[in-house]
Tab-separated table of N, CA, C and O in Angstrom:
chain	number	residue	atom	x	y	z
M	22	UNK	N	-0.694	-36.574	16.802
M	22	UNK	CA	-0.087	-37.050	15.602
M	22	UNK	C	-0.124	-35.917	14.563
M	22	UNK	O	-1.123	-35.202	14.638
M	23	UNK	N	0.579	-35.682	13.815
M	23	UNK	CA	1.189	-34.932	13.116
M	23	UNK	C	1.250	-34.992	11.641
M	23	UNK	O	2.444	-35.176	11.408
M	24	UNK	N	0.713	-34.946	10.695
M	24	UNK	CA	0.849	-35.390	9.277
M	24	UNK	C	1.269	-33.950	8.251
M	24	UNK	O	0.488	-33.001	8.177
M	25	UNK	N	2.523	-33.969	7.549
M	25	UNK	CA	2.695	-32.477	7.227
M	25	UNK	C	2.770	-33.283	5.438
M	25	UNK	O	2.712	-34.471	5.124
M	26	UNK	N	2.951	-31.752	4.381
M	26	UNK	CA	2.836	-32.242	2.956
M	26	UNK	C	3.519	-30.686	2.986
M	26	UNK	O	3.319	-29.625	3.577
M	27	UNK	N	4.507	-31.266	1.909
M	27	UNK	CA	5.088	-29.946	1.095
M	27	UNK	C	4.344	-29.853	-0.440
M	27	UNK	O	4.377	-30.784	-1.245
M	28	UNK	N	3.991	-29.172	-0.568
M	28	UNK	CA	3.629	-29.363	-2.043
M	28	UNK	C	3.960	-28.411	-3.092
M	28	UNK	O	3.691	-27.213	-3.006
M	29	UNK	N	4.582	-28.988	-4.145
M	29	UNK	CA	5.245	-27.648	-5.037
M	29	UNK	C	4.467	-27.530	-6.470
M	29	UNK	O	4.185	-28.569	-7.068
M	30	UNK	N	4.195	-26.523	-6.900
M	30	UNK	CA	3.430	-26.530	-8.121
M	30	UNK	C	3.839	-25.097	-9.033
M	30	UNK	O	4.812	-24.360	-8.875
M	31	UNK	N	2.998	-25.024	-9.791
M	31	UNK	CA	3.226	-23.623	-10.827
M	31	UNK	C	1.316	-23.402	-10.613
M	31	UNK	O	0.379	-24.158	-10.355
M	32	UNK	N	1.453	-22.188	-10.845
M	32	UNK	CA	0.521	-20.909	-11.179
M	32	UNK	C	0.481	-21.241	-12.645
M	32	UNK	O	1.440	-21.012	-13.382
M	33	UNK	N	-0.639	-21.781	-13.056
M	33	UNK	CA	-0.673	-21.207	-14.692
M	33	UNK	C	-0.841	-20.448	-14.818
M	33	UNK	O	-1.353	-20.053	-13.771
M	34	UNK	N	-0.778	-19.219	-15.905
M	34	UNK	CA	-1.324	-18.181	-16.579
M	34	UNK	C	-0.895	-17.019	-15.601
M	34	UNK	O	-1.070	-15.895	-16.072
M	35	UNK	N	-0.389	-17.074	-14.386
M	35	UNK	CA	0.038	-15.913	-13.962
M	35	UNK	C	1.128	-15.322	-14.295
M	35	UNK	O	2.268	-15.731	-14.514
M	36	UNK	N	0.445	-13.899	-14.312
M	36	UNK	CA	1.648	-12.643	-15.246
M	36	UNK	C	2.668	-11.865	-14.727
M	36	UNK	O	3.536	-11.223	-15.318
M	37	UNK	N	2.418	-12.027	-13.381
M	37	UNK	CA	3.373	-10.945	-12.375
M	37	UNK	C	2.991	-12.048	-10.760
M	37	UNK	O	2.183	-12.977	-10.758
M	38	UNK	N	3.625	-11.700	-9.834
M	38	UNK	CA	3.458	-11.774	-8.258
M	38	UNK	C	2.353	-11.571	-7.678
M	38	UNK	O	1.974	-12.341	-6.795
M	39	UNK	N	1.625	-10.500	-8.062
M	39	UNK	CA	0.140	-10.105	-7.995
M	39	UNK	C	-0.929	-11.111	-8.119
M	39	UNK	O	-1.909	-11.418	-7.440
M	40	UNK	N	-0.223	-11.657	-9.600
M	40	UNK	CA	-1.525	-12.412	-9.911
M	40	UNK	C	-1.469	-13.660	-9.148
M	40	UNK	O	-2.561	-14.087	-8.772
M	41	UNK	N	-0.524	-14.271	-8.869
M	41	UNK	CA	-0.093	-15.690	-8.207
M	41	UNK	C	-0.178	-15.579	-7.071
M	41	UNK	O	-0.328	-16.666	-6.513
M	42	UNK	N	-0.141	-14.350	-6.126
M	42	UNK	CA	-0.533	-14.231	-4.764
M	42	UNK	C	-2.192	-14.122	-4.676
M	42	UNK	O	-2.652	-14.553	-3.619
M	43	UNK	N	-2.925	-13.729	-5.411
M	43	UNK	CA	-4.565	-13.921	-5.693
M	43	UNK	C	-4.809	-15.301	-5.153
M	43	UNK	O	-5.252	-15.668	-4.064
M	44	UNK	N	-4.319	-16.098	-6.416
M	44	UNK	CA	-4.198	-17.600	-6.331
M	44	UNK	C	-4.187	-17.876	-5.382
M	44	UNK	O	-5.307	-18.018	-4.894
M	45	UNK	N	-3.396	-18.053	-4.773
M	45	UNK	CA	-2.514	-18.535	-3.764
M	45	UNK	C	-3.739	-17.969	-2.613
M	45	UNK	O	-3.990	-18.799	-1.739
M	46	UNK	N	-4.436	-16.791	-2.539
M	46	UNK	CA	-4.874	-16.740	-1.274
M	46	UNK	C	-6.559	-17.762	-1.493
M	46	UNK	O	-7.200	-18.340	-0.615
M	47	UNK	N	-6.774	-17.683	-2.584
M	47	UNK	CA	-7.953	-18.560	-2.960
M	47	UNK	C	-7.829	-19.937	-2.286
M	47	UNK	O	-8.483	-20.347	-1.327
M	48	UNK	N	-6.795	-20.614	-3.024
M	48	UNK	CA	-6.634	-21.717	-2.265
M	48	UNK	C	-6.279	-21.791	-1.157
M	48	UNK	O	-6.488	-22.874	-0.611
M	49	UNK	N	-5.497	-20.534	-0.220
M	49	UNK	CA	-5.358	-21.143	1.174
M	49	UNK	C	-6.476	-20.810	1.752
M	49	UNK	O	-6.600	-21.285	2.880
M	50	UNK	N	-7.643	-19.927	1.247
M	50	UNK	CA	-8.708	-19.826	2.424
M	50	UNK	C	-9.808	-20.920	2.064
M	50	UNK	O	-10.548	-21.410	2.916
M	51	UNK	N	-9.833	-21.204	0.910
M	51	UNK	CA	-10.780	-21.908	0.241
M	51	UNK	C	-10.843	-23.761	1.627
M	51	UNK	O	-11.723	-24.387	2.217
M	52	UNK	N	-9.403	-23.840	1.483
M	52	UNK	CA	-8.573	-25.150	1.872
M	52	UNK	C	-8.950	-24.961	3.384
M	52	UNK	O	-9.586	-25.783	4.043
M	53	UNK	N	-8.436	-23.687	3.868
M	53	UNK	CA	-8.650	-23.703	5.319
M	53	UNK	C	-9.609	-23.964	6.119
M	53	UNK	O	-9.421	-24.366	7.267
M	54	UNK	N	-11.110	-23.701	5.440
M	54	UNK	CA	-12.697	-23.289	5.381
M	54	UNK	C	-12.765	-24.594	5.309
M	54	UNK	O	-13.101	-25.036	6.407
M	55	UNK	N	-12.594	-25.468	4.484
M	55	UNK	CA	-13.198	-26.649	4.291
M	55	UNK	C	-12.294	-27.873	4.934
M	55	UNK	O	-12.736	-28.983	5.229
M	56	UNK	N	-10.972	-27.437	5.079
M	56	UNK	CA	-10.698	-28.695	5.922
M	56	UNK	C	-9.968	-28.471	7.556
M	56	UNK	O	-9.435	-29.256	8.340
M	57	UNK	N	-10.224	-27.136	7.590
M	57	UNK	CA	-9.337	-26.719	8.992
M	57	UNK	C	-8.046	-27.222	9.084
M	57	UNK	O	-7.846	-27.759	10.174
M	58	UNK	N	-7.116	-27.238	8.336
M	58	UNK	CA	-5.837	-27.515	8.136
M	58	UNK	C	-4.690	-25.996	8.626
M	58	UNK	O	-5.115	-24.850	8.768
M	59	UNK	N	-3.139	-26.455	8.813
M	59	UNK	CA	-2.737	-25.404	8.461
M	59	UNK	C	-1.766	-25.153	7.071
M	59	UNK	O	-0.878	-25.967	6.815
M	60	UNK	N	-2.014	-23.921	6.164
M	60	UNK	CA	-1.690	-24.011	5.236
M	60	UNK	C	-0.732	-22.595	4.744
M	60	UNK	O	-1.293	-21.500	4.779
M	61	UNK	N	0.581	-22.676	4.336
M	61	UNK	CA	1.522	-21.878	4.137
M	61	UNK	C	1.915	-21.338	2.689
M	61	UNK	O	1.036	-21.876	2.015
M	62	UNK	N	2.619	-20.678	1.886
M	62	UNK	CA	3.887	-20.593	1.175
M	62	UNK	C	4.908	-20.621	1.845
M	62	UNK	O	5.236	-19.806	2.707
M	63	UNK	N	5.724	-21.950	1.351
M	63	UNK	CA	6.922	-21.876	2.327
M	63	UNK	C	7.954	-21.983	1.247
M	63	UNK	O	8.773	-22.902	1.220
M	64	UNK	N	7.904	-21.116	0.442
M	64	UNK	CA	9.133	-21.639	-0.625
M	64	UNK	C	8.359	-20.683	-2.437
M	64	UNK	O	7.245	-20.499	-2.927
M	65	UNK	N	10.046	-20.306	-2.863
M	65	UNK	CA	9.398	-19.599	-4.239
M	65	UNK	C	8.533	-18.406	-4.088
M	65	UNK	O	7.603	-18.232	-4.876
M	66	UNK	N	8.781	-17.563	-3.113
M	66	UNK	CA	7.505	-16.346	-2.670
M	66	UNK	C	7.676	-15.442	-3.906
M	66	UNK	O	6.693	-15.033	-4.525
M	67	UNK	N	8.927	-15.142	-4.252
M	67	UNK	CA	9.552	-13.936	-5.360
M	67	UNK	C	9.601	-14.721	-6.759
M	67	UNK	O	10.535	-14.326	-7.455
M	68	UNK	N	8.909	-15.628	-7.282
M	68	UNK	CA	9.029	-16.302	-7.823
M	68	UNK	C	7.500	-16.732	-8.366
M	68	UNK	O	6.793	-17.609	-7.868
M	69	UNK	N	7.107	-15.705	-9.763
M	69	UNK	CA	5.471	-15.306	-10.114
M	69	UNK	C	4.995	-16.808	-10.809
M	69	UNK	O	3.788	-16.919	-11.028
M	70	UNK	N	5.598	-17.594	-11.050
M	70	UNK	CA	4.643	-18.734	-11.403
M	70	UNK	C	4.761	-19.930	-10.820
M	70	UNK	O	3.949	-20.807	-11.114
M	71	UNK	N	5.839	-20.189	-9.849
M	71	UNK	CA	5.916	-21.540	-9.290
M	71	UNK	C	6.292	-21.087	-7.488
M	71	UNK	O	6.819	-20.108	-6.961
M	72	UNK	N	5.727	-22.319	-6.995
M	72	UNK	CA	5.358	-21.969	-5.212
M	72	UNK	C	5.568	-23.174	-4.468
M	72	UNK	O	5.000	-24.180	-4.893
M	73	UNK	N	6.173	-23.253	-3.586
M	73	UNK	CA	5.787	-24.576	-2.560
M	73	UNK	C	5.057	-23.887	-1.238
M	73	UNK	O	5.395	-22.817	-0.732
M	74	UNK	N	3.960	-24.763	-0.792
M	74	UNK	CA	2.904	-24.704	0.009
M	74	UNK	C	3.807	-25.671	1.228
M	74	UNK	O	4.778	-26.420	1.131
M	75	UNK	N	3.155	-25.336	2.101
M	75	UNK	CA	3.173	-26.570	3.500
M	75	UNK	C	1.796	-26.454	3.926
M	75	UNK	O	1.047	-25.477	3.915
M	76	UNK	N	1.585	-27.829	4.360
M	76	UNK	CA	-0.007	-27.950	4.826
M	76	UNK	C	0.568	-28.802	6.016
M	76	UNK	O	1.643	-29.394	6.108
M	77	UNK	N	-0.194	-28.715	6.658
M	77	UNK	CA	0.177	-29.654	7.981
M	77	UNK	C	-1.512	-29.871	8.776
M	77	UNK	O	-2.460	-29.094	8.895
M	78	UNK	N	-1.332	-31.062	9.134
M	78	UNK	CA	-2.910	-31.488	9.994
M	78	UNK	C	-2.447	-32.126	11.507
M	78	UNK	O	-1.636	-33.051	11.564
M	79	UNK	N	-2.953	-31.626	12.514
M	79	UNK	CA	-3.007	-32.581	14.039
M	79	UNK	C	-4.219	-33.101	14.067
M	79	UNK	O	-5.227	-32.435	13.832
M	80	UNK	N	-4.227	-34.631	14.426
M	80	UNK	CA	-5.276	-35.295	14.889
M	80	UNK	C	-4.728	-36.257	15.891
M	80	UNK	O	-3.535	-36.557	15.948
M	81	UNK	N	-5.459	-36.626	16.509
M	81	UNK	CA	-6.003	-37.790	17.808
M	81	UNK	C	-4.846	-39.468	17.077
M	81	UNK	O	-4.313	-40.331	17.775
M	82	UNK	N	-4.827	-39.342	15.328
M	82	UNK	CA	-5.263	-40.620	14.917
M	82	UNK	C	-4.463	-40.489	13.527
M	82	UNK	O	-4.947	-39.883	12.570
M	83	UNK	N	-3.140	-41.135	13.491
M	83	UNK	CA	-2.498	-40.857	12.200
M	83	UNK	C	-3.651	-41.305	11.184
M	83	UNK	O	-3.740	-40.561	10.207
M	84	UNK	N	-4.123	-41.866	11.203
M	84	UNK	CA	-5.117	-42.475	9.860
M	84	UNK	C	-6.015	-41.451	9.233
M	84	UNK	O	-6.177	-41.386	8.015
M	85	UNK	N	-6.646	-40.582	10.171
M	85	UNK	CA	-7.385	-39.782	10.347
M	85	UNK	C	-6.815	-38.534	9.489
M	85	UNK	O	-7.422	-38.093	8.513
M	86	UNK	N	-5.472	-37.961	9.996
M	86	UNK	CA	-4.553	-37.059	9.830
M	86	UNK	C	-3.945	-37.275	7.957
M	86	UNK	O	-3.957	-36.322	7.179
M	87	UNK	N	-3.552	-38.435	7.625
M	87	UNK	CA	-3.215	-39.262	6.194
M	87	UNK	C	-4.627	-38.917	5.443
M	87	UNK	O	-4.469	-38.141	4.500
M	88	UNK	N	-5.969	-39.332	5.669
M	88	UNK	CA	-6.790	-38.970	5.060
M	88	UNK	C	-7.163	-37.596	4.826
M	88	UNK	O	-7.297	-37.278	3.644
M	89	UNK	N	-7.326	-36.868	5.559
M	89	UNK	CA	-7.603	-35.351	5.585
M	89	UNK	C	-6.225	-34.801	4.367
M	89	UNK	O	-6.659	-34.327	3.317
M	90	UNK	N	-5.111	-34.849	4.473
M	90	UNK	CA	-4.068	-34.607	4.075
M	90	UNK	C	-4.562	-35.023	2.341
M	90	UNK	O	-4.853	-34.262	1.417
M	91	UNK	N	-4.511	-36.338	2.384
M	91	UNK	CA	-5.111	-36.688	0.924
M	91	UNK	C	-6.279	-36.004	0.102
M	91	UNK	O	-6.286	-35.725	-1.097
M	92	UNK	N	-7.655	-35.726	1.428
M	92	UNK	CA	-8.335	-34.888	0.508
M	92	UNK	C	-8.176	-33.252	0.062
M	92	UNK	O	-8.764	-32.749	-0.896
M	93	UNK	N	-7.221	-32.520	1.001
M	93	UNK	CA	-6.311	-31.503	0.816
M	93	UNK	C	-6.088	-31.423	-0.467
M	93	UNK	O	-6.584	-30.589	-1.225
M	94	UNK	N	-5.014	-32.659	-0.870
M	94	UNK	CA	-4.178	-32.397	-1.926
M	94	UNK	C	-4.962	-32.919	-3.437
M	94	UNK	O	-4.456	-32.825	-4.555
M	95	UNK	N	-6.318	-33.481	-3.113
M	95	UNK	CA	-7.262	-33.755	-4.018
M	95	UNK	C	-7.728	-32.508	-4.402
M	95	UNK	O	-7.739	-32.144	-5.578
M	96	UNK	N	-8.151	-31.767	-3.379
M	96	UNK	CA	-9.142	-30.622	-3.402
M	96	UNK	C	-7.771	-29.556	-4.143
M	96	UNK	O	-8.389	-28.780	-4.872
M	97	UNK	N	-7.104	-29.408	-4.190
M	97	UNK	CA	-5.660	-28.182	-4.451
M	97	UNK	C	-5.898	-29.091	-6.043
M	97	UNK	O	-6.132	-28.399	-7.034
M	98	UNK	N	-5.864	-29.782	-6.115
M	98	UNK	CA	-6.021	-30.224	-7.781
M	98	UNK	C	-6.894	-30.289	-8.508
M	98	UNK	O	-6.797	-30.831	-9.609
M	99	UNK	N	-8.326	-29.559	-7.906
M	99	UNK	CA	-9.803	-29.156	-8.713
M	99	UNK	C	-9.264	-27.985	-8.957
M	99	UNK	O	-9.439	-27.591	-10.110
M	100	UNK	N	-8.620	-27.239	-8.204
M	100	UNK	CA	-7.921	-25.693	-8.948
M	100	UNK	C	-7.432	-26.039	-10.079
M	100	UNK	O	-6.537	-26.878	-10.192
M	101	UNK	N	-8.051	-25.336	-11.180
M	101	UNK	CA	-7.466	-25.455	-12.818
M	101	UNK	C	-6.255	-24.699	-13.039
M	101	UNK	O	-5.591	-25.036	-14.020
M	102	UNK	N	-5.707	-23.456	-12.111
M	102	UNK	CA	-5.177	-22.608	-12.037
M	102	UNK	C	-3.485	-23.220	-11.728
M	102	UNK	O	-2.347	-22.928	-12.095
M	103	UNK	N	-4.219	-24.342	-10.728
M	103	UNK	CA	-2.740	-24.690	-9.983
M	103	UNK	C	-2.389	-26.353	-10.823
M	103	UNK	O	-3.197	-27.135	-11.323
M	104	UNK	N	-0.853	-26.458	-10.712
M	104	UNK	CA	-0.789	-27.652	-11.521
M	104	UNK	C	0.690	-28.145	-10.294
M	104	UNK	O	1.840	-27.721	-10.179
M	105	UNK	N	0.152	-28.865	-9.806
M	105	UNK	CA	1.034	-29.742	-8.694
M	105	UNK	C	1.519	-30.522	-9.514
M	105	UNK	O	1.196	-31.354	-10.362
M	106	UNK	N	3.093	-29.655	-8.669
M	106	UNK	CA	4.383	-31.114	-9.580
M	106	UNK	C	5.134	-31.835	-8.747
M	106	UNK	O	5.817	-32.809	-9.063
M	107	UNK	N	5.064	-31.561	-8.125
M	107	UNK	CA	5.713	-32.646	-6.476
M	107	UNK	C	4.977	-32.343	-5.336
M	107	UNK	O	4.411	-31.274	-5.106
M	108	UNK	N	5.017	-33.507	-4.512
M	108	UNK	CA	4.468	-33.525	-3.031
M	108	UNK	C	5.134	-34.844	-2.679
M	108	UNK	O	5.413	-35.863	-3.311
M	109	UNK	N	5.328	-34.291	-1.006
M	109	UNK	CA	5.834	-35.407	-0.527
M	109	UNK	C	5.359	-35.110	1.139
M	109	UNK	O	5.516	-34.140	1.881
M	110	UNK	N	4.747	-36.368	1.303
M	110	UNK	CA	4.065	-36.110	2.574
M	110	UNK	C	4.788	-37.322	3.655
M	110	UNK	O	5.119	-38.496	3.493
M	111	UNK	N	4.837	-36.330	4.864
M	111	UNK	CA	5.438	-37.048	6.317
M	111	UNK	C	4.776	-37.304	7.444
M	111	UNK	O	4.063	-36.359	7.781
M	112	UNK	N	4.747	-38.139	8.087
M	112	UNK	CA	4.359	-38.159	9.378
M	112	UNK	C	5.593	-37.662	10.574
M	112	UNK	O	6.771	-37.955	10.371
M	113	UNK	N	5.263	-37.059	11.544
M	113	UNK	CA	5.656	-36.076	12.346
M	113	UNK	C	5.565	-36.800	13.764
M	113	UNK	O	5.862	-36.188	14.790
């Protein structure tokens, strides 16, 4: 089972590409480490303050897969840095 999330947000306070790719690697290793997910920029790369992510989870157990996904997108919103403005999550 398959559970994927696009998620689109802005970089606060970042000044250039530099600084928003920092970001950006914080949270994908931070995310990866703690929930073994897989986690992308898939969208907005050239584009220094706003980004869409893809996260995607396989499990045994859609329920399983929905939860993990949720605490993902909990945990991406303790980042003060990042300010999520859409997500929309699928099952696969």
């Amino acid at each position: 089972m398959i559970v994927s999330a696009e998620v689109e947000g802005m970089v606060t306070g970042a000044q250039s590409l530099k600084e928003k790719r920092a970001v950006l690697r914080r949270i994908q290793s931070r995310v990866q480490n703690e929930f073994n997910v897989s986690i992308s920029e898939i969208g907005y790369q050239n584009v220094w303050q706003r980004t869409r992510l893809g996260i995607v989870n396989v499990s045994h157990d859609y329920k399983k897969a929905e939860q993990t996904i949720q605490k993902v997108l909990h945990f991406i919103d303790s980042f003060p840095e990042f300010e999520r403005t859409d997500t929309v999550v699928e099952r696969l």
